[in-house]
Amino acid sequence: MAEGWEPAQQDLLDRLAREEIAHLWVAYADYNGRSQGKSLPRARFESTLRNGVTFAQANLGHTVLDIGAPDTMFGAASGDFFAVPDADSYAPLPLFPATGRVFCWMRHEGGAPWEGDPRWMLQRQVDALTDLGFTAQVAFEPEGYLFRVGDDGQPAPADPRGMFTLDGLETNADLLHRISDALEAMDVGIEQIATEYGPGQFEVNIRHASPIKAAEDLLTVRDVTRALARREGLVASFMPKPFETAAGSGLHVHLSLWDRNGESVMAEPGAHPSGLSAAGRAFLAGLLSHAPALAGIGAPTVNSYKRLLPGSWAPAHAAYAVGNRSTFVRIPGGARPRIEVRSGDSTANPYLYLAALLAAGVEGLREGADPGPPAEGDLGHLSREETTERGIAMLPRRAPEALDLVEGDVLMRETLGPVIFAEWLKVKRAEIALYETTVSPWERTAYLRT
Ligand code: GLU
Ligand code: MG
């Protein structure tokens, strides 16, 4: 990679000069799914595109609180990785004049892929799917809240209007339109932006794209939304469950398989109650057989499990259904058949989450697996006995359990590779340990007078 100088890199260098870009942000996502990066001045563009920029591997051994996991292999002595831009991911950054942003591979010095790179783990699954004759299209639907921080330092919904109302839309329309325009300028396709169920809650439906672009479009949506909200004095939050009394914010993922001619191969009307083709069904069966671990990779934090409750629209059951919003996978039906995985949230790293989903689907395709019939009815209101009787498995109920399930899944171990598998688990467990030793206001309310 570093030795090679590909036409795409030269094209990007020419474009940066032509468009008079003065600052290039190079970005990657850490294991917590946070975009990280640096800004490079014009004089560094060519060397950056050629060799990348160094970052400490230690950056990846940290929790979202910026506290290092105690047992991480990424310590002070672990050296650097090279963030080497993928020219195809470049976009102008309309938030600042003369600025662009590009996503990067994490490489060894000299350009060989590095086992710690989530983007590369996703590329490996894209390649595995190509070997089977398919490509995947992916569309993320992040939900989030707009908050205003009060004088007491506490966040409150930026608008108290009713669910899905135009009144709610009107309150924040200028901001939402600015977000949509900025994203379009960055080549992120937006299908729609809507207010959601909770007060101040919104959802962005991102247009489908290839898996790596979809992961990066999601990062861009979150970064741009947070940045533009900040300019209005608001906080945009994609936290899964900011308040126990209000709807959670999910990250639904729509997946479809396409053949080499660019035709979707998901539907075969009448072949099965799901409406899915044989390939679509096999892919789905792969997802279902790894559902507990996939839930863990897509929802890896203590807060995730305050959202994933039975009886909410966030799933608690490892089943699939047609139309029905109470299950791990929904088949939305309609003109563009696809698989919607509903358990994940924005605390996931999107490259790793997609790598895991594709790997499970690829396994199902290789085995010609069968998902069985779709579930019927609102599973969220089944009793524990009824759930067992119907042979429906539960998704993990707590973060520690979810991480144990990821650890026990051999396919996930292979998919994340030895470095990320071990380090991602350490980082997420370190975060849980910090949470578990924190005494919350609830505990004082309940136990102070003991
Ligand atoms: N907010 C719900 C969740 O946490 C989903 C609502 C919807 O179906 O759009 O997943
Ligand atoms: Mg929604």
Coordinates of C-alpha atoms and ligand atoms in Angstrom, one line a residue:
M1 CA 0.0 0.0 0.0
A2 CA 2.6 2.6 1.0
E3 CA 4.9 1.5 -1.8
G4 CA 2.1 1.7 -4.3
W5 CA 0.7 5.0 -5.5
E6 CA -2.7 4.3 -7.0
P7 CA -4.6 6.4 -9.5
A8 CA -7.2 7.1 -6.9
Q9 CA -4.6 8.7 -4.6
Q10 CA -3.3 10.9 -7.4
D11 CA -6.9 11.9 -8.3
L12 CA -7.6 12.9 -4.7
L13 CA -4.3 14.9 -4.5
D14 CA -5.3 16.7 -7.7
R15 CA -8.8 17.3 -6.4
L16 CA -7.5 18.7 -3.1
A17 CA -5.4 21.2 -5.0
R18 CA -8.2 22.0 -7.5
E19 CA -10.7 22.6 -4.7
E20 CA -8.2 24.6 -2.7
I21 CA -8.5 22.4 0.3
A22 CA -6.2 23.7 3.1
H23 CA -7.0 21.2 5.9
L24 CA -7.5 17.4 5.6
W25 CA -9.0 15.6 8.5
V26 CA -7.8 11.9 8.6
A27 CA -10.2 9.8 10.5
Y28 CA -10.8 6.3 11.9
A29 CA -13.2 4.8 14.5
D30 CA -11.9 3.5 17.8
Y31 CA -13.3 0.2 19.3
N32 CA -16.1 2.2 21.0
G33 CA -17.2 3.5 17.6
R34 CA -16.0 7.1 18.2
S35 CA -14.6 8.9 15.2
Q36 CA -11.0 9.9 15.9
G37 CA -8.4 11.8 13.8
K38 CA -6.1 14.6 13.1
S39 CA -6.1 17.7 10.8
L40 CA -3.2 17.9 8.4
P41 CA -2.1 21.0 6.6
R42 CA -1.6 21.2 2.8
A43 CA 2.1 20.6 2.9
R44 CA 1.4 17.1 4.4
F45 CA -1.2 15.9 1.9
E46 CA 1.0 13.9 -0.4
S47 CA 3.0 12.2 2.4
T48 CA -0.3 11.5 4.2
L49 CA -1.8 9.9 1.1
R50 CA 1.4 8.0 0.5
N51 CA 2.4 6.7 3.9
G52 CA -0.4 7.6 6.3
V53 CA -0.3 9.4 9.6
T54 CA 0.8 7.8 12.9
F55 CA -1.4 7.2 15.9
A56 CA -0.5 5.5 19.1
Q57 CA -2.0 2.0 19.3
A58 CA -2.7 2.8 22.9
N59 CA -5.6 5.0 21.7
L60 CA -7.5 1.8 21.0
G61 CA -7.0 0.4 24.5
H62 CA -9.2 3.1 26.1
T63 CA -12.9 3.1 27.2
V64 CA -15.3 5.9 26.3
L65 CA -14.3 7.6 29.5
D66 CA -10.7 7.8 28.1
I67 CA -9.6 5.5 30.9
G68 CA -7.3 2.8 29.7
A69 CA -8.3 -0.9 30.1
P70 CA -6.0 -2.2 32.8
D71 CA -5.0 -5.3 31.0
T72 CA -4.8 -4.0 27.4
M73 CA -1.9 -5.0 25.1
F74 CA -1.9 -1.5 23.7
G75 CA 0.3 0.1 26.4
A76 CA 2.9 2.9 26.3
A77 CA 5.4 0.5 24.7
S78 CA 3.1 -0.9 21.9
G79 CA 4.1 1.6 19.2
D80 CA 2.0 3.1 16.4
F81 CA -0.3 2.3 13.6
F82 CA -0.4 4.2 10.3
A83 CA -3.7 5.7 9.3
V84 CA -3.6 5.5 5.5
P85 CA -6.4 7.3 3.7
D86 CA -8.8 5.4 1.4
A87 CA -9.2 8.0 -1.3
D88 CA -12.7 6.7 -2.2
S89 CA -13.9 7.8 1.2
Y90 CA -13.0 11.4 0.8
A91 CA -15.7 14.1 1.2
P92 CA -15.5 17.9 1.6
L93 CA -16.3 19.0 5.2
P94 CA -18.8 21.8 4.8
L95 CA -18.7 22.7 8.5
F96 CA -15.4 24.6 7.9
P97 CA -14.0 26.4 4.9
A98 CA -11.4 24.7 2.7
T99 CA -11.6 21.5 4.7
G100 CA -12.0 17.9 3.7
R101 CA -12.2 14.5 5.5
V102 CA -11.1 11.1 4.6
F103 CA -11.4 7.7 6.4
C104 CA -8.4 5.5 6.8
W105 CA -7.1 2.0 6.9
M106 CA -4.9 1.2 10.0
R107 CA -1.6 -0.2 8.6
H108 CA 1.8 -1.4 9.8
E109 CA 4.7 0.8 8.8
G110 CA 5.3 -0.2 5.1
G111 CA 1.6 -0.6 4.4
A112 CA 0.7 -4.2 5.4
P113 CA -2.8 -4.5 6.9
W114 CA -2.8 -4.4 10.7
E115 CA -4.9 -7.0 12.7
G116 CA -6.1 -4.2 15.0
D117 CA -8.0 -2.4 12.1
P118 CA -11.9 -2.8 12.3
R119 CA -12.2 -1.5 8.7
W120 CA -10.0 -4.3 7.4
M121 CA -12.1 -6.9 9.4
L122 CA -15.1 -5.6 7.6
Q123 CA -13.4 -5.7 4.2
R124 CA -12.5 -9.4 4.8
Q125 CA -16.3 -10.2 5.2
V126 CA -17.1 -8.1 2.1
D127 CA -14.5 -10.3 0.2
A128 CA -16.0 -13.5 1.6
L129 CA -19.4 -12.5 0.3
T130 CA -17.9 -11.6 -3.1
D131 CA -16.4 -15.1 -3.2
L132 CA -19.9 -16.5 -2.9
G133 CA -21.1 -14.3 -5.8
F134 CA -22.8 -11.6 -3.8
T135 CA -22.5 -8.0 -2.7
A136 CA -24.3 -6.5 0.3
Q137 CA -26.1 -3.2 0.5
V138 CA -26.5 -1.7 4.0
A139 CA -28.6 1.1 5.3
F140 CA -28.3 2.4 8.9
E141 CA -31.2 4.1 10.7
P142 CA -29.7 6.0 13.7
E143 CA -32.1 7.4 16.3
G144 CA -31.0 10.1 18.7
Y145 CA -32.2 13.0 20.9
L146 CA -31.7 16.8 20.8
F147 CA -31.2 18.0 24.4
R148 CA -30.8 21.5 25.9
V149 CA -28.6 21.6 29.0
G150 CA -30.3 23.6 31.7
D151 CA -28.8 25.9 34.3
D152 CA -28.7 22.9 36.6
G153 CA -26.3 21.2 34.1
Q154 CA -29.0 18.5 33.3
P155 CA -30.1 17.7 29.8
A156 CA -33.8 18.1 28.9
P157 CA -35.5 17.4 25.6
A158 CA -35.0 20.3 23.2
D159 CA -38.7 20.1 22.3
P160 CA -41.6 18.6 24.2
R161 CA -43.9 18.2 21.2
G162 CA -46.0 15.1 20.5
M163 CA -44.7 12.0 18.7
F164 CA -44.1 12.4 14.9
T165 CA -45.9 15.8 14.8
L166 CA -45.1 18.5 12.3
D167 CA -45.0 20.7 15.4
G168 CA -42.0 18.8 16.6
L169 CA -40.4 19.0 13.2
E170 CA -41.1 22.7 13.0
T171 CA -39.4 23.4 16.3
N172 CA -36.0 22.1 15.0
A173 CA -36.6 22.3 11.3
D174 CA -33.8 24.8 10.6
L175 CA -31.3 22.6 12.3
L176 CA -32.5 19.4 10.8
H177 CA -32.5 21.0 7.3
R178 CA -28.9 22.2 7.8
I179 CA -27.9 18.7 8.9
S180 CA -29.5 17.2 5.8
D181 CA -27.9 19.7 3.5
A182 CA -24.4 19.2 5.0
L183 CA -24.8 15.5 4.7
E184 CA -25.8 15.7 1.0
A185 CA -22.8 17.9 0.4
M186 CA -20.7 15.1 1.9
D187 CA -22.2 12.5 -0.5
V188 CA -24.2 10.9 2.4
G189 CA -27.6 10.0 0.9
I190 CA -30.5 10.9 3.2
E191 CA -33.8 9.1 2.7
Q192 CA -35.6 11.1 5.4
I193 CA -35.1 12.8 8.7
A194 CA -38.1 12.5 11.1
T195 CA -39.0 13.2 14.6
E196 CA -39.4 10.0 16.6
Y197 CA -41.5 8.7 19.5
G198 CA -39.7 10.5 22.4
P199 CA -39.8 14.2 23.1
G200 CA -36.8 15.8 21.1
Q201 CA -36.1 12.4 19.5
F202 CA -35.3 12.1 15.8
E203 CA -34.3 9.5 13.3
V204 CA -32.1 9.8 10.2
N205 CA -32.7 7.2 7.5
I206 CA -29.4 6.9 5.5
R207 CA -29.5 5.7 1.9
H208 CA -28.2 2.2 1.4
A209 CA -24.6 1.8 0.3
S210 CA -21.8 -0.7 0.2
P211 CA -20.9 -1.9 3.8
I212 CA -17.8 0.2 4.3
K213 CA -19.4 3.4 2.9
A214 CA -22.5 2.6 5.1
A215 CA -20.4 2.4 8.2
E216 CA -18.7 5.7 7.4
D217 CA -21.9 7.4 6.4
L218 CA -23.2 6.5 9.9
L219 CA -20.1 8.0 11.5
T220 CA -20.5 11.1 9.4
V221 CA -24.2 11.5 10.3
R222 CA -23.4 11.3 14.0
D223 CA -20.4 13.7 13.8
V224 CA -22.2 16.3 11.6
T225 CA -25.4 16.1 13.7
R226 CA -23.5 16.6 16.9
A227 CA -21.4 19.4 15.5
L228 CA -24.3 21.4 14.0
A229 CA -26.5 20.9 17.2
R230 CA -23.6 22.2 19.3
R231 CA -23.6 25.4 17.2
E232 CA -27.2 25.9 18.3
G233 CA -26.3 25.3 21.9
L234 CA -27.9 21.9 21.8
V235 CA -26.6 18.4 22.5
A236 CA -27.3 15.7 19.9
S237 CA -27.1 12.3 21.7
F238 CA -27.2 8.9 20.2
M239 CA -27.0 7.2 23.6
P240 CA -29.2 4.1 23.7
K241 CA -31.4 5.0 26.7
P242 CA -30.8 8.5 28.0
F243 CA -33.8 8.5 30.3
E244 CA -35.6 5.5 31.8
T245 CA -39.0 7.1 31.1
A246 CA -38.5 7.9 27.4
A247 CA -38.1 5.8 24.3
G248 CA -34.6 4.4 23.6
S249 CA -32.5 5.2 20.6
G250 CA -31.7 2.3 18.3
L251 CA -29.6 1.7 15.3
H252 CA -31.5 -0.5 12.9
V253 CA -29.5 -2.0 10.1
H254 CA -31.1 -2.9 6.8
L255 CA -29.2 -5.6 4.8
S256 CA -29.8 -6.9 1.3
L257 CA -27.9 -9.2 -1.0
W258 CA -27.3 -8.4 -4.6
D259 CA -25.8 -10.5 -7.5
R260 CA -22.9 -9.7 -9.8
N261 CA -25.3 -7.9 -12.2
G262 CA -26.3 -5.5 -9.5
E263 CA -29.8 -7.0 -9.0
S264 CA -31.2 -7.6 -5.6
V265 CA -31.7 -11.3 -4.9
M266 CA -33.7 -11.0 -1.6
A267 CA -37.2 -11.7 -2.8
E268 CA -39.0 -14.7 -4.1
P269 CA -42.7 -14.0 -3.7
G270 CA -44.7 -17.1 -2.7
A271 CA -41.6 -19.3 -2.0
H272 CA -41.8 -18.9 1.8
P273 CA -43.9 -17.0 4.4
S274 CA -41.0 -14.6 4.8
G275 CA -41.2 -13.6 1.1
L276 CA -37.4 -14.1 1.0
S277 CA -35.5 -16.0 -1.6
A278 CA -33.4 -19.1 -0.8
A279 CA -30.3 -16.9 -0.5
G280 CA -32.1 -14.3 1.7
R281 CA -33.4 -17.1 4.0
A282 CA -30.0 -18.7 4.3
F283 CA -28.4 -15.4 5.2
L284 CA -31.2 -14.7 7.7
A285 CA -30.7 -18.2 9.3
G286 CA -27.0 -17.4 9.8
L287 CA -28.0 -14.2 11.6
L288 CA -30.4 -16.0 13.9
S289 CA -28.0 -18.7 14.8
H290 CA -25.6 -16.1 16.1
A291 CA -28.2 -13.7 17.4
P292 CA -27.0 -13.5 21.1
A293 CA -23.4 -12.7 20.1
L294 CA -24.5 -10.3 17.4
A295 CA -26.7 -8.5 20.0
G296 CA -23.5 -8.2 22.1
I297 CA -21.4 -6.7 19.4
G298 CA -24.2 -4.3 18.3
A299 CA -25.2 -3.4 21.9
P300 CA -22.0 -3.6 24.0
T301 CA -22.6 -1.3 26.9
V302 CA -24.5 -1.3 30.2
N303 CA -26.8 1.4 28.8
S304 CA -27.7 -0.8 25.8
Y305 CA -29.5 -3.2 28.1
K306 CA -31.7 -0.5 29.5
R307 CA -33.1 -0.1 26.0
L308 CA -33.4 -3.8 25.0
L309 CA -36.4 -4.6 27.2
P310 CA -39.3 -6.9 26.5
G311 CA -42.4 -4.9 25.6
S312 CA -40.5 -1.9 24.1
W313 CA -40.0 -1.6 20.4
A314 CA -36.4 -2.6 20.9
P315 CA -36.1 -6.4 20.7
A316 CA -35.5 -8.8 23.5
H317 CA -36.1 -12.1 21.6
A318 CA -33.8 -13.9 19.1
A319 CA -36.5 -14.4 16.5
Y320 CA -37.6 -12.9 13.2
A321 CA -41.0 -11.8 12.0
V322 CA -42.6 -10.2 9.0
G323 CA -43.7 -6.6 9.6
N324 CA -43.6 -7.0 13.3
R325 CA -41.3 -4.7 15.4
S326 CA -40.9 -6.8 18.5
T327 CA -38.2 -9.2 17.1
F328 CA -34.4 -9.2 16.6
V329 CA -35.0 -9.2 12.8
R330 CA -37.9 -7.7 11.0
I331 CA -38.6 -8.4 7.3
P332 CA -40.2 -5.1 6.3
G333 CA -41.7 -6.4 3.1
G334 CA -42.8 -3.8 0.5
A335 CA -41.2 -3.1 -2.8
R336 CA -37.6 -3.6 -1.6
P337 CA -37.4 -6.8 0.5
R338 CA -34.6 -6.7 3.0
I339 CA -33.6 -7.9 6.5
E340 CA -33.7 -5.3 9.3
V341 CA -31.7 -6.1 12.4
R342 CA -33.1 -4.1 15.3
S343 CA -31.0 -4.9 18.3
G344 CA -28.0 -2.7 17.8
D345 CA -27.4 0.9 19.0
S346 CA -24.9 3.7 18.5
T347 CA -22.5 2.5 21.2
A348 CA -21.3 -0.2 18.7
N349 CA -18.3 0.2 16.4
P350 CA -20.2 0.1 13.0
Y351 CA -17.3 -1.7 11.1
L352 CA -17.2 -4.5 13.7
Y353 CA -21.0 -4.7 13.9
L354 CA -21.3 -5.1 10.1
A355 CA -18.3 -7.5 9.9
A356 CA -20.1 -9.7 12.5
L357 CA -23.5 -9.5 10.7
L358 CA -22.0 -10.3 7.3
A359 CA -19.9 -13.2 8.8
A360 CA -23.0 -14.7 10.3
G361 CA -24.9 -14.3 7.0
V362 CA -22.0 -15.8 5.0
E363 CA -22.0 -18.8 7.3
G364 CA -25.7 -19.2 6.7
L365 CA -25.2 -19.0 2.9
R366 CA -22.4 -21.5 2.9
E367 CA -24.6 -24.0 4.9
G368 CA -27.8 -23.3 3.0
A369 CA -29.3 -22.8 6.5
D370 CA -33.1 -22.6 7.1
P371 CA -34.5 -19.9 9.4
G372 CA -37.8 -21.8 10.0
P373 CA -41.2 -20.0 10.0
P374 CA -41.5 -16.3 11.1
A375 CA -42.7 -15.6 14.6
E376 CA -46.3 -14.4 15.0
G377 CA -47.7 -11.7 17.4
D378 CA -46.0 -9.3 19.7
L379 CA -43.3 -11.3 21.4
G380 CA -42.6 -8.4 23.8
H381 CA -45.7 -9.4 25.8
L382 CA -45.2 -13.2 26.0
S383 CA -44.6 -14.6 29.4
R384 CA -41.4 -16.4 30.1
E385 CA -43.3 -19.8 30.0
E386 CA -44.8 -19.0 26.6
T387 CA -41.4 -17.9 25.3
T388 CA -39.9 -21.3 26.3
E389 CA -42.9 -23.2 25.0
R390 CA -42.5 -21.6 21.6
G391 CA -38.8 -22.4 21.6
I392 CA -37.8 -18.7 21.3
A393 CA -34.4 -17.7 22.7
M394 CA -33.9 -14.5 24.5
L395 CA -31.2 -12.0 23.6
P396 CA -28.8 -11.2 26.4
R397 CA -30.3 -9.2 29.3
R398 CA -27.1 -7.6 30.6
A399 CA -23.9 -6.3 29.2
P400 CA -21.6 -8.8 31.0
E401 CA -23.7 -11.7 29.8
A402 CA -23.6 -10.2 26.2
L403 CA -19.8 -10.0 26.2
D404 CA -19.5 -13.6 27.5
L405 CA -21.7 -14.7 24.6
V406 CA -19.5 -12.9 22.1
E407 CA -16.5 -14.5 23.7
G408 CA -18.0 -17.9 23.4
D409 CA -18.9 -17.6 19.7
V410 CA -16.1 -19.1 17.6
L411 CA -17.3 -17.3 14.4
M412 CA -17.1 -13.9 16.2
R413 CA -13.6 -14.8 17.4
E414 CA -12.5 -15.6 13.8
T415 CA -14.3 -12.5 12.4
L416 CA -12.8 -9.9 14.7
G417 CA -9.4 -11.6 14.6
P418 CA -7.1 -12.3 17.6
V419 CA -6.1 -8.6 18.3
I420 CA -9.5 -6.9 18.1
F421 CA -11.4 -9.8 19.7
A422 CA -9.2 -9.7 22.8
E423 CA -8.8 -6.0 23.0
W424 CA -12.4 -5.1 22.3
L425 CA -13.5 -7.4 25.1
K426 CA -11.0 -5.9 27.5
V427 CA -12.1 -2.3 26.7
K428 CA -15.8 -3.1 27.0
R429 CA -15.3 -5.1 30.3
A430 CA -13.2 -2.3 31.7
E431 CA -16.1 0.1 31.1
I432 CA -18.5 -2.3 32.9
A433 CA -16.1 -2.6 35.8
L434 CA -16.0 1.2 36.1
Y435 CA -19.9 1.3 36.0
E436 CA -20.2 -1.5 38.6
T437 CA -18.1 0.3 41.1
T438 CA -19.9 3.6 40.7
V439 CA -22.6 4.3 43.3
S440 CA -25.6 5.8 41.6
P441 CA -28.2 8.4 43.0
W442 CA -30.8 5.5 42.8
E443 CA -28.8 3.5 45.3
R444 CA -28.6 6.4 47.7
T445 CA -32.4 6.9 47.4
A446 CA -33.0 3.3 48.1
Y447 CA -30.4 2.5 50.7
L448 CA -29.1 5.7 52.4
R449 CA -31.5 5.2 55.3
T450 CA -30.5 1.6 55.8
Ligands
GLU1 N1 -36.8 3.5 19.3 C1 -37.0 2.1 19.1 C2 -35.7 1.3 19.5 O1 -35.1 1.7 20.4 C3 -37.4 1.8 17.7 C4 -38.6 2.5 17.1 C5 -38.9 2.2 15.7 O2 -39.3 1.1 15.4 O3 -38.5 3.0 14.8 O4 -35.2 0.5 18.8
MG2 MG -37.3 4.6 14.4

